[in-house]
mmCIF file of C-alpha atoms in Angstrom:
data_model
loop_
_atom_site.group_PDB
_atom_site.id
_atom_site.type_symbol
_atom_site.label_atom_id
_atom_site.label_comp_id
_atom_site.label_asym_id
_atom_site.label_seq_id
_atom_site.Cartn_x
_atom_site.Cartn_y
_atom_site.Cartn_z
ATOM 1 C CA ASN A 1 0.000 0.000 0.000
ATOM 2 C CA THR A 2 1.066 3.572 -0.633
ATOM 3 C CA HIS A 3 0.766 6.031 2.250
ATOM 4 C CA ALA A 4 0.992 9.801 2.264
ATOM 5 C CA PHE A 5 3.365 9.631 5.223
ATOM 6 C CA SER A 6 6.517 7.553 5.389
ATOM 7 C CA TYR A 7 8.892 5.977 7.890
ATOM 8 C CA GLU A 8 11.768 6.461 5.496
ATOM 9 C CA GLY A 9 14.560 8.459 7.098
ATOM 10 C CA HIS A 10 13.621 7.484 10.664
ATOM 11 C CA ASN A 11 16.020 4.975 12.147
ATOM 12 C CA ARG A 12 15.795 5.359 15.939
ATOM 13 C CA ILE A 13 12.198 4.866 16.944
ATOM 14 C CA LEU A 14 10.569 4.949 20.382
ATOM 15 C CA LEU A 15 7.191 3.247 20.814
ATOM 16 C CA LEU A 16 5.134 4.306 23.858
ATOM 17 C CA GLY A 17 2.151 2.579 25.490
ATOM 18 C CA GLU A 18 2.687 -0.672 23.599
ATOM 19 C CA ALA A 19 0.415 -2.880 25.742
ATOM 20 C CA ASP A 20 1.105 -6.395 24.375
ATOM 21 C CA PHE A 21 3.873 -5.197 21.999
ATOM 22 C CA SER A 22 1.940 -6.420 18.973
ATOM 23 C CA PHE A 23 2.462 -3.098 17.175
ATOM 24 C CA ALA A 24 6.207 -3.356 17.814
ATOM 25 C CA ARG A 25 6.192 -6.828 16.279
ATOM 26 C CA ALA A 26 4.136 -5.654 13.295
ATOM 27 C CA PHE A 27 6.422 -2.659 12.772
ATOM 28 C CA ALA A 28 9.534 -4.858 12.963
ATOM 29 C CA GLN A 29 8.008 -7.251 10.448
ATOM 30 C CA GLU A 30 7.211 -4.356 8.107
ATOM 31 C CA CYS A 31 10.842 -3.278 8.280
ATOM 32 C CA VAL A 32 11.836 -6.753 7.131
ATOM 33 C CA ASN A 33 9.216 -6.832 4.380
ATOM 34 C CA ASN A 34 9.641 -3.346 2.991
ATOM 35 C CA ASP A 35 12.979 -2.349 1.479
ATOM 36 C CA ASN A 36 11.781 1.268 1.323
ATOM 37 C CA MET A 37 11.776 1.399 5.110
ATOM 38 C CA ASN A 38 15.258 -0.025 5.394
ATOM 39 C CA MET A 39 17.075 2.057 2.759
ATOM 40 C CA ASN A 40 20.319 0.458 3.950
ATOM 41 C CA ILE A 41 19.960 2.320 7.252
ATOM 42 C CA LYS A 42 19.993 0.300 10.449
ATOM 43 C CA ILE A 43 16.645 0.834 12.137
ATOM 44 C CA GLN A 44 16.522 0.476 15.927
ATOM 45 C CA VAL A 45 13.203 0.247 17.743
ATOM 46 C CA THR A 46 12.746 0.675 21.501
ATOM 47 C CA ALA A 47 9.312 -0.638 22.507
ATOM 48 C CA THR A 48 7.895 0.449 25.864
ATOM 49 C CA GLU A 49 4.786 -0.108 27.973
ATOM 50 C CA TYR A 50 3.438 1.736 31.014
ATOM 51 C CA GLY A 51 2.366 -1.402 32.910
ATOM 52 C CA ASP A 52 4.899 -3.512 34.783
ATOM 53 C CA GLY A 53 5.751 -7.125 34.020
ATOM 54 C CA ASN A 54 2.956 -8.503 36.188
ATOM 55 C CA ASP A 55 0.428 -6.209 34.501
ATOM 56 C CA ILE A 56 1.525 -7.346 31.059
ATOM 57 C CA ALA A 57 1.313 -11.038 31.951
ATOM 58 C CA LYS A 58 -2.092 -10.616 33.597
ATOM 59 C CA ARG A 59 -3.688 -8.371 30.976
ATOM 60 C CA TYR A 60 -2.405 -9.861 27.755
ATOM 61 C CA TYR A 61 -1.302 -13.427 28.523
ATOM 62 C CA ASP A 62 -4.016 -14.556 30.974
ATOM 63 C CA GLY A 63 -1.435 -14.572 33.747
ATOM 64 C CA ASN A 64 0.751 -17.089 31.925
ATOM 65 C CA VAL A 65 4.254 -15.771 32.648
ATOM 66 C CA PRO A 66 6.084 -18.405 30.542
ATOM 67 C CA ASN A 67 3.982 -17.417 27.526
ATOM 68 C CA MET A 68 4.802 -13.763 28.105
ATOM 69 C CA ARG A 69 8.503 -14.543 28.375
ATOM 70 C CA SER A 70 8.421 -16.607 25.206
ATOM 71 C CA SER A 71 6.586 -13.881 23.297
ATOM 72 C CA ILE A 72 8.871 -11.058 24.388
ATOM 73 C CA SER A 73 11.987 -13.155 23.827
ATOM 74 C CA SER A 74 10.907 -13.911 20.258
ATOM 75 C CA LEU A 75 10.194 -10.195 19.728
ATOM 76 C CA CYS A 76 13.709 -9.344 20.900
ATOM 77 C CA GLN A 77 15.149 -11.707 18.317
ATOM 78 C CA MET A 78 13.792 -9.526 15.516
ATOM 79 C CA GLU A 79 16.646 -7.579 13.990
ATOM 80 C CA VAL A 80 15.281 -4.061 14.426
ATOM 81 C CA ILE A 81 14.202 -4.450 18.077
ATOM 82 C CA LYS A 82 16.852 -2.809 20.224
ATOM 83 C CA GLU A 83 15.082 -2.901 23.616
ATOM 84 C CA VAL A 84 11.773 -3.895 25.191
ATOM 85 C CA ILE A 85 10.858 -1.959 28.329
ATOM 86 C CA CYS A 86 8.013 -1.990 30.851
ATOM 87 C CA GLY A 87 7.010 0.420 33.598
ATOM 88 C CA LEU A 88 7.794 3.511 31.532
ATOM 89 C CA ASN A 89 5.515 6.420 32.353
ATOM 90 C CA ALA A 90 5.276 8.859 29.438
ATOM 91 C CA ARG A 91 4.104 11.517 31.904
ATOM 92 C CA VAL A 92 7.598 11.759 33.416
ATOM 93 C CA LEU A 93 9.851 11.480 30.354
ATOM 94 C CA GLY A 94 11.237 14.922 31.125
ATOM 95 C CA GLN A 95 11.903 14.131 34.778
ATOM 96 C CA THR A 96 15.083 15.787 36.027
ATOM 97 C CA SER A 97 15.424 14.043 39.384
ATOM 98 C CA ALA A 98 18.028 11.369 40.088
ATOM 99 C CA ASP A 99 15.599 8.671 38.940
ATOM 100 C CA LEU A 100 15.574 10.001 35.370
ATOM 101 C CA CYS A 101 12.323 8.238 34.514
ATOM 102 C CA PRO A 102 12.517 4.714 36.030
ATOM 103 C CA CYS A 103 11.614 1.600 34.061
ATOM 104 C CA GLN A 104 12.487 -2.093 33.705
ATOM 105 C CA LYS A 105 14.347 -3.395 30.673
ATOM 106 C CA TRP A 106 13.987 -6.891 29.258
ATOM 107 C CA ASN A 107 17.077 -9.018 29.817
ATOM 108 C CA LYS A 108 17.594 -10.928 26.584
ATOM 109 C CA VAL A 109 19.936 -13.444 28.207
ATOM 110 C CA ASP A 110 17.983 -14.250 31.378
ATOM 111 C CA LYS A 111 14.622 -13.740 29.643
ATOM 112 C CA CYS A 112 13.126 -11.672 32.433
ATOM 113 C CA TRP A 113 12.752 -8.051 33.497
ATOM 114 C CA ASP A 114 15.842 -6.443 34.993
ATOM 115 C CA PRO A 115 15.532 -4.416 38.221
ATOM 116 C CA SER A 116 14.333 -0.843 37.849
ATOM 117 C CA SER A 117 16.815 1.545 36.257
ATOM 118 C CA PRO A 118 16.712 5.008 34.641
ATOM 119 C CA PHE A 119 15.333 5.184 31.117
ATOM 120 C CA TRP A 120 17.716 8.003 30.249
ATOM 121 C CA ASN A 121 21.459 7.848 30.646
ATOM 122 C CA SER A 122 22.312 9.820 33.791
ATOM 123 C CA GLU A 123 24.748 11.830 31.691
ATOM 124 C CA SER A 124 22.186 12.532 28.990
ATOM 125 C CA GLY A 125 22.977 15.616 27.015
ATOM 126 C CA PRO A 126 23.671 16.533 23.405
ATOM 127 C CA GLU A 127 27.303 15.425 23.660
ATOM 128 C CA ASN A 128 26.471 12.070 25.270
ATOM 129 C CA VAL A 129 23.293 10.807 23.613
ATOM 130 C CA ILE A 130 23.857 11.827 20.021
ATOM 131 C CA ASP A 131 24.181 8.166 18.975
ATOM 132 C CA THR A 132 20.982 7.156 20.753
ATOM 133 C CA TYR A 133 18.715 10.041 19.840
ATOM 134 C CA PHE A 134 15.153 9.026 19.007
ATOM 135 C CA ASP A 135 14.026 10.675 15.784
ATOM 136 C CA LEU A 136 10.476 9.285 15.830
ATOM 137 C CA ILE A 137 8.128 8.647 18.778
ATOM 138 C CA VAL A 138 4.926 6.672 18.225
ATOM 139 C CA PHE A 139 2.020 6.540 20.694
ATOM 140 C CA ASN A 140 -1.082 4.680 19.518
ATOM 141 C CA PHE A 141 -4.451 5.380 21.122
ATOM 142 C CA PRO A 142 -3.432 6.974 24.438
ATOM 143 C CA HIS A 143 -6.326 6.064 26.696
ATOM 144 C CA SER A 144 -7.512 5.394 30.224
ATOM 145 C CA GLU A 145 -10.278 3.405 31.860
ATOM 146 C CA GLN A 146 -11.525 6.709 33.257
ATOM 147 C CA ALA A 147 -13.252 9.085 30.855
ATOM 148 C CA GLY A 148 -11.292 12.225 30.087
ATOM 149 C CA ARG A 149 -7.927 10.992 31.332
ATOM 150 C CA ALA A 150 -6.563 10.586 27.800
ATOM 151 C CA THR A 151 -6.837 14.355 27.356
ATOM 152 C CA LYS A 152 -4.548 14.888 30.360
ATOM 153 C CA LEU A 153 -2.163 12.193 29.102
ATOM 154 C CA VAL A 154 -1.839 13.782 25.663
ATOM 155 C CA ARG A 155 -1.232 17.211 27.173
ATOM 156 C CA ALA A 156 1.380 15.789 29.568
ATOM 157 C CA LEU A 157 3.151 13.984 26.737
ATOM 158 C CA PHE A 158 3.599 17.155 24.702
ATOM 159 C CA LYS A 159 4.901 18.966 27.776
ATOM 160 C CA GLN A 160 7.383 16.201 28.573
ATOM 161 C CA LEU A 161 8.663 16.058 25.008
ATOM 162 C CA ARG A 162 9.176 19.827 25.074
ATOM 163 C CA ILE A 163 11.304 19.421 28.218
ATOM 164 C CA CYS A 164 13.280 16.593 26.586
ATOM 165 C CA ILE A 165 13.994 18.705 23.496
ATOM 166 C CA ASP A 166 14.952 21.771 25.526
ATOM 167 C CA THR A 167 17.306 19.739 27.767
ATOM 168 C CA GLY A 168 18.961 17.877 24.900
ATOM 169 C CA ARG A 169 17.518 14.410 25.504
ATOM 170 C CA LEU A 170 15.716 14.567 22.173
ATOM 171 C CA PRO A 171 16.751 16.302 18.944
ATOM 172 C CA GLY A 172 14.851 19.371 17.860
ATOM 173 C CA ASN A 173 13.595 17.606 14.734
ATOM 174 C CA VAL A 174 12.054 14.604 16.530
ATOM 175 C CA VAL A 175 8.641 13.633 15.144
ATOM 176 C CA LEU A 176 5.695 12.578 17.315
ATOM 177 C CA GLU A 177 3.154 10.253 15.708
ATOM 178 C CA MET A 178 -0.188 9.351 17.296
ATOM 179 C CA ARG A 179 -3.169 7.338 16.191
ATOM 180 C CA LEU A 180 -6.280 8.929 17.664
ATOM 181 C CA ARG A 181 -9.903 8.015 17.265
ATOM 182 C CA VAL A 182 -11.841 10.384 15.031
ATOM 183 C CA ILE A 183 -14.021 12.743 17.047
ATOM 184 C CA GLU A 184 -17.485 12.312 15.557
ATOM 185 C CA SER A 185 -19.626 15.342 14.798
ATOM 186 C CA ASN A 186 -22.854 13.351 15.072
ATOM 187 C CA PRO A 187 -24.074 13.807 18.694
ATOM 188 C CA ASN A 188 -25.338 10.208 18.849
ATOM 189 C CA LEU A 189 -21.884 8.898 17.909
ATOM 190 C CA LYS A 190 -19.953 11.552 19.803
ATOM 191 C CA LYS A 191 -21.372 10.399 23.138
ATOM 192 C CA ASN A 192 -19.544 7.078 22.748
ATOM 193 C CA ILE A 193 -16.136 8.725 22.892
ATOM 194 C CA ARG A 194 -14.583 8.908 26.333
ATOM 195 C CA SER A 195 -12.017 11.616 25.581
ATOM 196 C CA PHE A 196 -11.768 14.438 23.072
ATOM 197 C CA TYR A 197 -7.955 14.527 23.443
ATOM 198 C CA ASN A 198 -7.635 18.290 22.780
ATOM 199 C CA HIS A 199 -4.436 17.267 20.993
ATOM 200 C CA GLU A 200 -4.287 20.257 18.682
ATOM 201 C CA GLU A 201 -4.501 22.698 21.592
ATOM 202 C CA ALA A 202 -1.969 20.663 23.612
ATOM 203 C CA ALA A 203 0.500 20.667 20.724
ATOM 204 C CA ILE A 204 0.339 24.448 20.293
ATOM 205 C CA GLU A 205 0.611 24.995 24.038
ATOM 206 C CA SER A 206 3.943 23.122 24.143
ATOM 207 C CA GLY A 207 5.358 24.586 20.957
ATOM 208 C CA PHE A 208 4.687 21.834 18.401
ATOM 209 C CA GLU A 209 3.467 22.291 14.855
ATOM 210 C CA LEU A 210 1.363 19.884 12.814
ATOM 211 C CA ILE A 211 3.147 18.054 10.010
ATOM 212 C CA GLY A 212 0.012 16.343 8.735
ATOM 213 C CA CYS A 213 -3.033 14.203 9.453
ATOM 214 C CA TRP A 214 -3.881 11.057 7.468
ATOM 215 C CA PRO A 215 -6.715 8.473 7.397
ATOM 216 C CA SER A 216 -6.484 5.254 9.368
ATOM 217 C CA ASP A 217 -3.790 2.767 8.364
ATOM 218 C CA LEU A 218 -4.812 0.127 10.912
ATOM 219 C CA THR A 219 -5.581 -2.544 8.320
ATOM 220 C CA ARG A 220 -1.942 -2.389 7.256
ATOM 221 C CA TRP A 221 -0.756 -3.172 10.782
ATOM 222 C CA GLU A 222 -3.503 -5.675 11.596
ATOM 223 C CA ASN A 223 -2.428 -7.710 8.589
ATOM 224 C CA LEU A 224 0.977 -7.911 10.259
ATOM 225 C CA GLY A 225 -0.465 -9.019 13.603
ATOM 226 C CA TYR A 226 -1.287 -5.786 15.425
ATOM 227 C CA ARG A 227 -4.137 -6.616 17.804
ATOM 228 C CA HIS A 228 -4.162 -3.819 20.353
ATOM 229 C CA MET A 229 -7.901 -3.306 19.945
ATOM 230 C CA TRP A 230 -8.645 -6.836 21.061
ATOM 231 C CA THR A 231 -6.310 -7.221 24.030
ATOM 232 C CA LYS A 232 -8.107 -8.203 27.200
ATOM 233 C CA LYS A 233 -7.405 -4.960 29.024
ATOM 234 C CA ASN A 234 -8.815 -2.796 26.255
ATOM 235 C CA ALA A 235 -11.803 -4.894 25.203
ATOM 236 C CA THR A 236 -14.290 -2.278 26.401
ATOM 237 C CA CYS A 237 -12.267 0.886 25.775
ATOM 238 C CA ARG A 238 -14.279 3.099 23.453
ATOM 239 C CA ASP A 239 -11.299 5.288 22.555
ATOM 240 C CA ILE A 240 -9.905 2.572 20.286
ATOM 241 C CA GLY A 241 -11.451 2.025 16.887
ATOM 242 C CA LEU A 242 -10.902 1.607 13.179
ATOM 243 C CA ASN A 243 -12.232 5.126 12.632
ATOM 244 C CA CYS A 244 -9.015 6.903 13.508
ATOM 245 C CA ASN A 245 -6.501 9.309 12.039
ATOM 246 C CA VAL A 246 -2.713 9.311 12.066
ATOM 247 C CA TRP A 247 -1.289 12.604 13.328
ATOM 248 C CA ARG A 248 2.299 13.830 13.171
ATOM 249 C CA TRP A 249 3.904 16.820 14.885
ATOM 250 C CA ARG A 250 7.361 18.339 15.270
ATOM 251 C CA SER A 251 8.782 21.108 17.380
ATOM 252 C CA ALA A 252 7.853 24.485 15.962
ATOM 253 C CA LYS A 253 10.673 26.792 14.942
ATOM 254 C CA ARG A 254 11.299 29.482 17.508
ATOM 255 C CA ASP A 255 12.365 33.051 16.914
ATOM 256 C CA THR A 256 15.983 33.643 17.786
#
């Protein structure tokens, strides 16, 4: 399929809120299938989830820890997957305390989650993280079980990314991509949506400009195994649906 937006030119990609990591697997498979994505550039994907290891096993593997370990281990064997991480809270990506945004990283050798450690290198700065800069961040369907919370999450994410850019943890040209459910204009359909995101206002507030907005590409990813809509945790979440758009933003140029 031909898409108006492309992943060409992005080679260090951070995935947020991955749930069962099925999008990460689909994305990695697409990299293998599509030479246009590779372009002889080594793509590295860091896939992260907010829930901890127990949450992931309970929500997406019916509590079967061996199945979770097997699934994540096989994901890590895919060439483009650099790291798989749990317990990463997107609301504190810009944290400046000693913790530097705690998380747990998957140990590929022991096939388990390592103890909590900082997501960012404690020496993070332009001179130290230039080789590990993320140039694309993807967050699909930010949502919450409580109505309206997704709006706060989206606003917090933009704020945290602004901090990360201003402090040198992220490059100024980093792109944020989100898949968000279309906000219906029909009142009878609109009432089924738990959050209105207010993403456009949140982006402007934190100094981001819109690159573009495109129709849903979910069929593309579902054909590669993406199944976020059907995971046990999200079975009743009304913020996830085929009727979505793909949005991309970047940091707006500032007057000097």
